[in-house]
Amino acid sequence: MPGCCGCWEVLRPPRYKRLVDSIFPANPQDGLVKNNMDKLTFYAMTTSEKLDRIGMYLEQRLSRDISRHRIGFVFVAMDALDQLLVACHAHSLNLFVESFLKMVQKLLECEEAELQILATQSFIKFANIEEDTPSYHRRYDFFVSKFSVMSHNADRNENVRVKIRGAGLLGLQGVVRKTVSDDLQVNIWDPVHMDKIVPSLLFNMHTPEFMSVNTESPRDEEHPAYIAEMVFRDLVCRASYGNVKSVLQPVLCHIDNHRLWVPNEFAVKCFKIIMYSVQIQRKQQYGYLVIQMLMSHLDTHTNSDPSIKASIIEVLYESVLISAGGSIGPSVLDVFNTLLRHLKTSVDNKSPEGEKRNMEKKFEEAIINTIGEFANNLPDYQKIEIMMFIMGKFPQFSNSEEMGFMDNYLQTMLLKTLLKVATKYKTVIMNNAFPPEFLHPLLRISLLDDPGLRVVVQEILHTLLDRHDNASKLKTVSIPKDVVSELDLTVDKVPRQDSLFMKKNGIQFYWHILENLQMESNKADNFEAIFCTMCLITIEMGGDDILVELIRLALDIQSMTIESTLPKTHKCCNHAIVAAYLNVLAQITNMSPLVQYLSDLFELRRKEACHLLPEFAFNRSNRDSSVKDEDYPKEDKVEEKWLFDQTALQDILTECGHDASRLSAPLAQRPHSSMDSGMVNSMSDIGSINIELDSIESSPLLARKKVEEITVESLKKMLAEDQSVKREEDAKKRQEIFETFQNAPFEEIVARAEAKSNCFHDKLYEILEMSPPSSPDHTTKESQNAVPVFEMQFPSLYVY
């Protein structure tokens, strides 16, 4: 008997098997035997070295039940596995996990939908467990592929299809969640995985009934479209800086392959999700990576249909709107250069077909709006740099101030782009808003032949000059009795920095305004835009220091109009602009005598020369019925009493305490720009005089040496000459000068200095004789009695 008992002990199954067998009920409908399951759990926790064997034995039973189609016991086994996974966190859990994953894989390979869903639910529970020890050999390739296939399930039964797709999507989320936090496991961001995961999510998101972006609308949380959107957000949120592109590339490929750019509602929705997701957890700096990917993708569609490019630009625009200042990144100019290049390519390759051309125009407008939104995210100093960068896209000016050839439509697009960026800039100091590298080319572009382009340039000036939102109130040329109250203008004290800026650059504005008013292609819009520019200059920078120059500008416009050969309509507009402008200037500066003088002159014009007032000259209604050609005077003659008198204005300025002497100096001279190619020869040079100052040993009686022409031969000769003799002569001359000042009497040194001074005065007198004499009406009695500086006799003490 003892021998028999020993044999029974050998044949008896191990305890872990007995515990596993005891959890299975006789009837699978009853579920796990709870008491026995608690015993098995306690045994697994206390003897962790047996955990892997428990898993292997459960795997064997599960395989047997699957092969025998005992589905009820399969559910019991998976329930037991789930409870063991949650309860046990031993170091040997890795071996148990291998058995668990094999069982999940077998269930996923079954054709029964309920088993696939059961396997997915178990895998999701496993994915939520944080393991204490890393796994070096575990692979999830099968699960990524299987869950992706489940996400594309096309079962005829809608309920089954919805459940399997939802399970597949949640399974993909579980794989990402399990692998993304462990660097030692498989890299889920590899293209081989992302090319399966991302398209599966987008395929389910692209459901017509779930395309609404209204997050407050009720949704079915079990619908695959909703689950896919949730998983997609989670995927993007988990992507690190180096992995964002791994998610974006499959998104762009999916939209391309399924032709989802037109219409672009789904593309906009996807990138809104991406942009909002990358900004979570302080990832605002990731936004520019999304922008970069879209820009690069736009480059691949350079030759695509304009509708596709327009849709990509619209997606880019929506993405920029979401990013809070982080969409540009380090390569600011590269972003703008890419957009401007696409704009130029579109303009250069205009399609003759009407419908296609309309799409190209839509694409071009979208680029301009996107550039504006990009600029809105930049600091102000970079906005000026961007405007200068756009200005650099225009052809360079030649010495004759004529711009190189460029397509008229391209010029329009570039100016519209410049205007869009300018609207995003908030001017504080004029010197910062108008650096010379930007101001001078902009003013030169204002002289283009096309009147529409000139209006756009003036609008750019309005945007940058206007700091108090007065531009919209000055669009109409009129003569109100109370300018400030009737037009509701905001007028503040002019900062000193702006007064200094206007003193330095005012001549640039004045000359280009005069040149603009002389163009015969001007229309009413051009005149009104120039009037608005003049008024804004006066309001924003019209301090007492430049008040006389502003009035001088109005008088120059009046003189230019009288002497020009412009049509009658243009001359009347110019006279009307001068009248309206002086009215604004007088009331803003509170010069009562000037206001009264202008009021009297306006009344005289209303009686005798109404065509010189804005009410007539800028009548924009149907001229055939309201203002006819015969209403203009037949003779092109303007009486003196209708004009603004320089002497009267000079007296008024003197009465108000201003220096009116400058009113006599005309401003209508061409300004010299430091940006011109001929900047070496200044406008102030008189005949390009070359002054040579002789050395102390030279004599005015000796003829000057003829300047030798420098050629290659002369340079070769100079290099071949022996320089030792010349060096000896120079040293001897220096020694003589040193000995002279050391040993010669003081009187001799003074005599030499006087000779040199006389020579200098002779040359200065010669230069002044060559300068044009000033007109007699510009000289006062004091200046006539004053002794010229070059004729003054200085005391002998000052000669040396």
GROMACS .gro file of C-alpha atoms in nm, residues 216-402:
model
  187
  216GLU     CA    1  -2.099   7.046  -2.873
  217SER     CA    2  -2.322   6.839  -3.099
  218PRO     CA    3  -2.426   6.502  -2.950
  219ARG     CA    4  -2.242   6.199  -3.090
  220ASP     CA    5  -2.256   5.825  -3.049
  221GLU     CA    6  -1.942   5.743  -2.853
  222GLU     CA    7  -1.942   5.386  -2.984
  223HIS     CA    8  -1.942   5.492  -3.348
  224PRO     CA    9  -1.609   5.421  -3.526
  225ALA     CA   10  -1.583   5.780  -3.651
  226TYR     CA   11  -1.594   5.919  -3.300
  227ILE     CA   12  -1.354   5.653  -3.167
  228ALA     CA   13  -1.113   5.715  -3.456
  229GLU     CA   14  -1.108   6.090  -3.388
  230MET     CA   15  -1.042   6.027  -3.018
  231VAL     CA   16  -0.758   5.785  -3.096
  232PHE     CA   17  -0.612   6.023  -3.355
  233ARG     CA   18  -0.602   6.307  -3.102
  234ASP     CA   19  -0.435   6.078  -2.850
  235LEU     CA   20  -0.179   5.966  -3.109
  236VAL     CA   21  -0.079   6.322  -3.199
  237CYS     CA   22  -0.063   6.423  -2.833
  238ARG     CA   23   0.178   6.137  -2.759
  239ALA     CA   24   0.408   6.224  -3.050
  240SER     CA   25   0.735   6.382  -2.943
  241TYR     CA   26   0.918   6.654  -3.132
  242GLY     CA   27   1.100   6.408  -3.354
  243ASN     CA   28   0.793   6.194  -3.425
  244VAL     CA   29   0.538   6.454  -3.537
  245LYS     CA   30   0.648   6.416  -3.897
  246SER     CA   31   0.595   6.040  -3.874
  247VAL     CA   32   0.225   6.108  -3.813
  248LEU     CA   33   0.188   6.388  -4.066
  249GLN     CA   34   0.338   6.210  -4.365
  250PRO     CA   35   0.074   5.931  -4.373
  251VAL     CA   36  -0.197   6.194  -4.328
  252LEU     CA   37  -0.082   6.384  -4.637
  253CYS     CA   38  -0.041   6.064  -4.838
  254HIS     CA   39  -0.390   5.944  -4.741
  255ILE     CA   40  -0.548   6.273  -4.847
  256ASP     CA   41  -0.356   6.260  -5.175
  257ASN     CA   42  -0.439   5.899  -5.252
  258HIS     CA   43  -0.809   5.938  -5.180
  259ARG     CA   44  -0.830   6.284  -5.347
  260LEU     CA   45  -0.967   6.452  -5.039
  261TRP     CA   46  -0.818   6.798  -5.105
  262VAL     CA   47  -1.119   6.903  -5.311
  263PRO     CA   48  -1.344   6.964  -5.132
  264ASN     CA   49  -1.116   7.021  -4.836
  265GLU     CA   50  -1.355   7.001  -4.539
  266PHE     CA   51  -1.201   6.674  -4.421
  267ALA     CA   52  -0.844   6.799  -4.469
  268VAL     CA   53  -0.922   7.114  -4.272
  269LYS     CA   54  -1.077   6.903  -3.996
  270CYS     CA   55  -0.773   6.672  -3.976
  271PHE     CA   56  -0.523   6.954  -3.948
  272LYS     CA   57  -0.734   7.141  -3.697
  273ILE     CA   58  -0.721   6.828  -3.481
  274ILE     CA   59  -0.345   6.810  -3.533
  275MET     CA   60  -0.282   7.177  -3.454
  276TYR     CA   61  -0.494   7.171  -3.140
  277SER     CA   62  -0.336   6.845  -3.026
  278VAL     CA   63   0.027   6.952  -3.068
  279GLN     CA   64  -0.037   7.255  -2.847
  280ILE     CA   65  -0.138   7.039  -2.551
  281GLN     CA   66   0.120   6.989  -2.275
  282ARG     CA   67   0.323   7.296  -2.377
  283LYS     CA   68   0.396   7.178  -2.728
  284GLN     CA   69   0.321   7.509  -2.900
  285GLN     CA   70   0.663   7.500  -3.064
  286TYR     CA   71   0.561   7.186  -3.254
  287GLY     CA   72   0.315   7.390  -3.458
  288TYR     CA   73   0.577   7.509  -3.702
  289LEU     CA   74   0.664   7.147  -3.787
  290VAL     CA   75   0.309   7.102  -3.915
  291ILE     CA   76   0.344   7.422  -4.116
  292GLN     CA   77   0.676   7.305  -4.259
  293MET     CA   78   0.525   6.974  -4.370
  294LEU     CA   79   0.235   7.151  -4.541
  295MET     CA   80   0.475   7.389  -4.715
  296SER     CA   81   0.689   7.100  -4.837
  297HIS     CA   82   0.379   6.916  -4.955
  298LEU     CA   83   0.270   7.225  -5.144
  299ASP     CA   84   0.603   7.217  -5.329
  300THR     CA   85   0.525   6.865  -5.451
  301HIS     CA   86   0.199   6.996  -5.601
  302THR     CA   87   0.357   7.280  -5.798
  303ASN     CA   88   0.222   7.141  -6.126
  304SER     CA   89  -0.107   7.015  -5.983
  305ASP     CA   90  -0.452   7.152  -6.049
  306PRO     CA   91  -0.504   7.503  -5.904
  307SER     CA   92  -0.801   7.381  -5.700
  308ILE     CA   93  -0.578   7.133  -5.516
  309LYS     CA   94  -0.315   7.398  -5.445
  310ALA     CA   95  -0.584   7.641  -5.330
  311SER     CA   96  -0.720   7.378  -5.089
  312ILE     CA   97  -0.372   7.313  -4.946
  313ILE     CA   98  -0.323   7.686  -4.894
  314GLU     CA   99  -0.661   7.708  -4.719
  315VAL     CA  100  -0.559   7.424  -4.487
  316LEU     CA  101  -0.233   7.609  -4.423
  317TYR     CA  102  -0.429   7.927  -4.349
  318GLU     CA  103  -0.655   7.751  -4.098
  319SER     CA  104  -0.352   7.594  -3.932
  320VAL     CA  105  -0.180   7.930  -3.894
  321LEU     CA  106  -0.493   8.077  -3.736
  322ILE     CA  107  -0.479   7.815  -3.462
  323SER     CA  108  -0.108   7.838  -3.384
  324ALA     CA  109  -0.046   8.112  -3.129
  325GLY     CA  110   0.276   8.261  -3.257
  326GLY     CA  111   0.460   7.932  -3.293
  327SER     CA  112   0.384   7.853  -3.654
  328ILE     CA  113   0.682   8.024  -3.815
  329GLY     CA  114   0.978   7.859  -3.650
  330PRO     CA  115   1.340   7.956  -3.711
  331SER     CA  116   1.323   7.986  -4.091
  332VAL     CA  117   1.098   8.292  -4.120
  333LEU     CA  118   1.212   8.416  -4.458
  334ASP     CA  119   1.206   8.066  -4.604
  335VAL     CA  120   0.834   8.038  -4.532
  336PHE     CA  121   0.756   8.368  -4.703
  337ASN     CA  122   0.993   8.293  -4.988
  338THR     CA  123   0.814   7.963  -5.057
  339LEU     CA  124   0.471   8.127  -5.061
  340LEU     CA  125   0.589   8.412  -5.282
  341ARG     CA  126   0.751   8.164  -5.518
  342HIS     CA  127   0.421   7.979  -5.559
  343LEU     CA  128   0.246   8.311  -5.612
  344LYS     CA  129   0.491   8.408  -5.886
  345THR     CA  130   0.468   8.063  -6.048
  346SER     CA  131   0.089   8.086  -6.058
  347VAL     CA  132   0.098   8.433  -6.213
  348ASP     CA  133   0.365   8.340  -6.469
  349ASN     CA  134   0.171   8.032  -6.581
  350LYS     CA  135  -0.171   8.184  -6.617
  351SER     CA  136  -0.422   7.954  -6.782
  352PRO     CA  137  -0.625   8.084  -7.078
  353GLU     CA  138  -0.928   7.882  -6.965
  354GLY     CA  139  -1.179   8.090  -6.774
  355GLU     CA  140  -1.279   7.836  -6.510
  356LYS     CA  141  -0.923   7.726  -6.441
  357ARG     CA  142  -0.808   8.087  -6.424
  358ASN     CA  143  -1.074   8.156  -6.161
  359MET     CA  144  -0.931   7.875  -5.951
  360GLU     CA  145  -0.582   8.019  -5.997
  361LYS     CA  146  -0.707   8.356  -5.873
  362LYS     CA  147  -0.861   8.185  -5.572
  363PHE     CA  148  -0.527   8.017  -5.506
  364GLU     CA  149  -0.343   8.350  -5.531
  365GLU     CA  150  -0.584   8.524  -5.295
  366ALA     CA  151  -0.544   8.236  -5.051
  367ILE     CA  152  -0.165   8.280  -5.059
  368ILE     CA  153  -0.198   8.651  -4.983
  369ASN     CA  154  -0.431   8.586  -4.689
  370THR     CA  155  -0.200   8.316  -4.556
  371ILE     CA  156   0.102   8.546  -4.576
  372GLY     CA  157  -0.097   8.803  -4.380
  373GLU     CA  158  -0.176   8.552  -4.107
  374PHE     CA  159   0.187   8.439  -4.095
  375ALA     CA  160   0.292   8.800  -4.050
  376ASN     CA  161   0.033   8.845  -3.776
  377ASN     CA  162   0.223   8.590  -3.566
  378LEU     CA  163   0.551   8.778  -3.601
  379PRO     CA  164   0.685   9.059  -3.382
  380ASP     CA  165   0.664   9.405  -3.537
  381TYR     CA  166   1.033   9.432  -3.626
  382GLN     CA  167   1.007   9.112  -3.830
  383LYS     CA  168   0.695   9.240  -4.008
  384ILE     CA  169   0.902   9.530  -4.140
  385GLU     CA  170   1.170   9.284  -4.252
  386ILE     CA  171   0.905   9.079  -4.433
  387MET     CA  172   0.775   9.390  -4.609
  388MET     CA  173   1.130   9.473  -4.716
  389PHE     CA  174   1.169   9.112  -4.832
  390ILE     CA  175   0.853   9.137  -5.044
  391MET     CA  176   0.974   9.470  -5.179
  392GLY     CA  177   1.290   9.293  -5.291
  393LYS     CA  178   1.080   9.079  -5.527
  394PHE     CA  179   1.021   9.382  -5.746
  395PRO     CA  180   1.276   9.448  -6.024
  396GLN     CA  181   1.558   9.675  -5.928
  397PHE     CA  182   1.552  10.040  -6.031
  398SER     CA  183   1.802  10.173  -6.277
  399ASN     CA  184   1.985  10.504  -6.247
  400SER     CA  185   1.704  10.672  -6.435
  401GLU     CA  186   1.458  10.563  -6.165
  402GLU     CA  187   1.283  10.335  -6.413
   0.00000   0.00000   0.00000
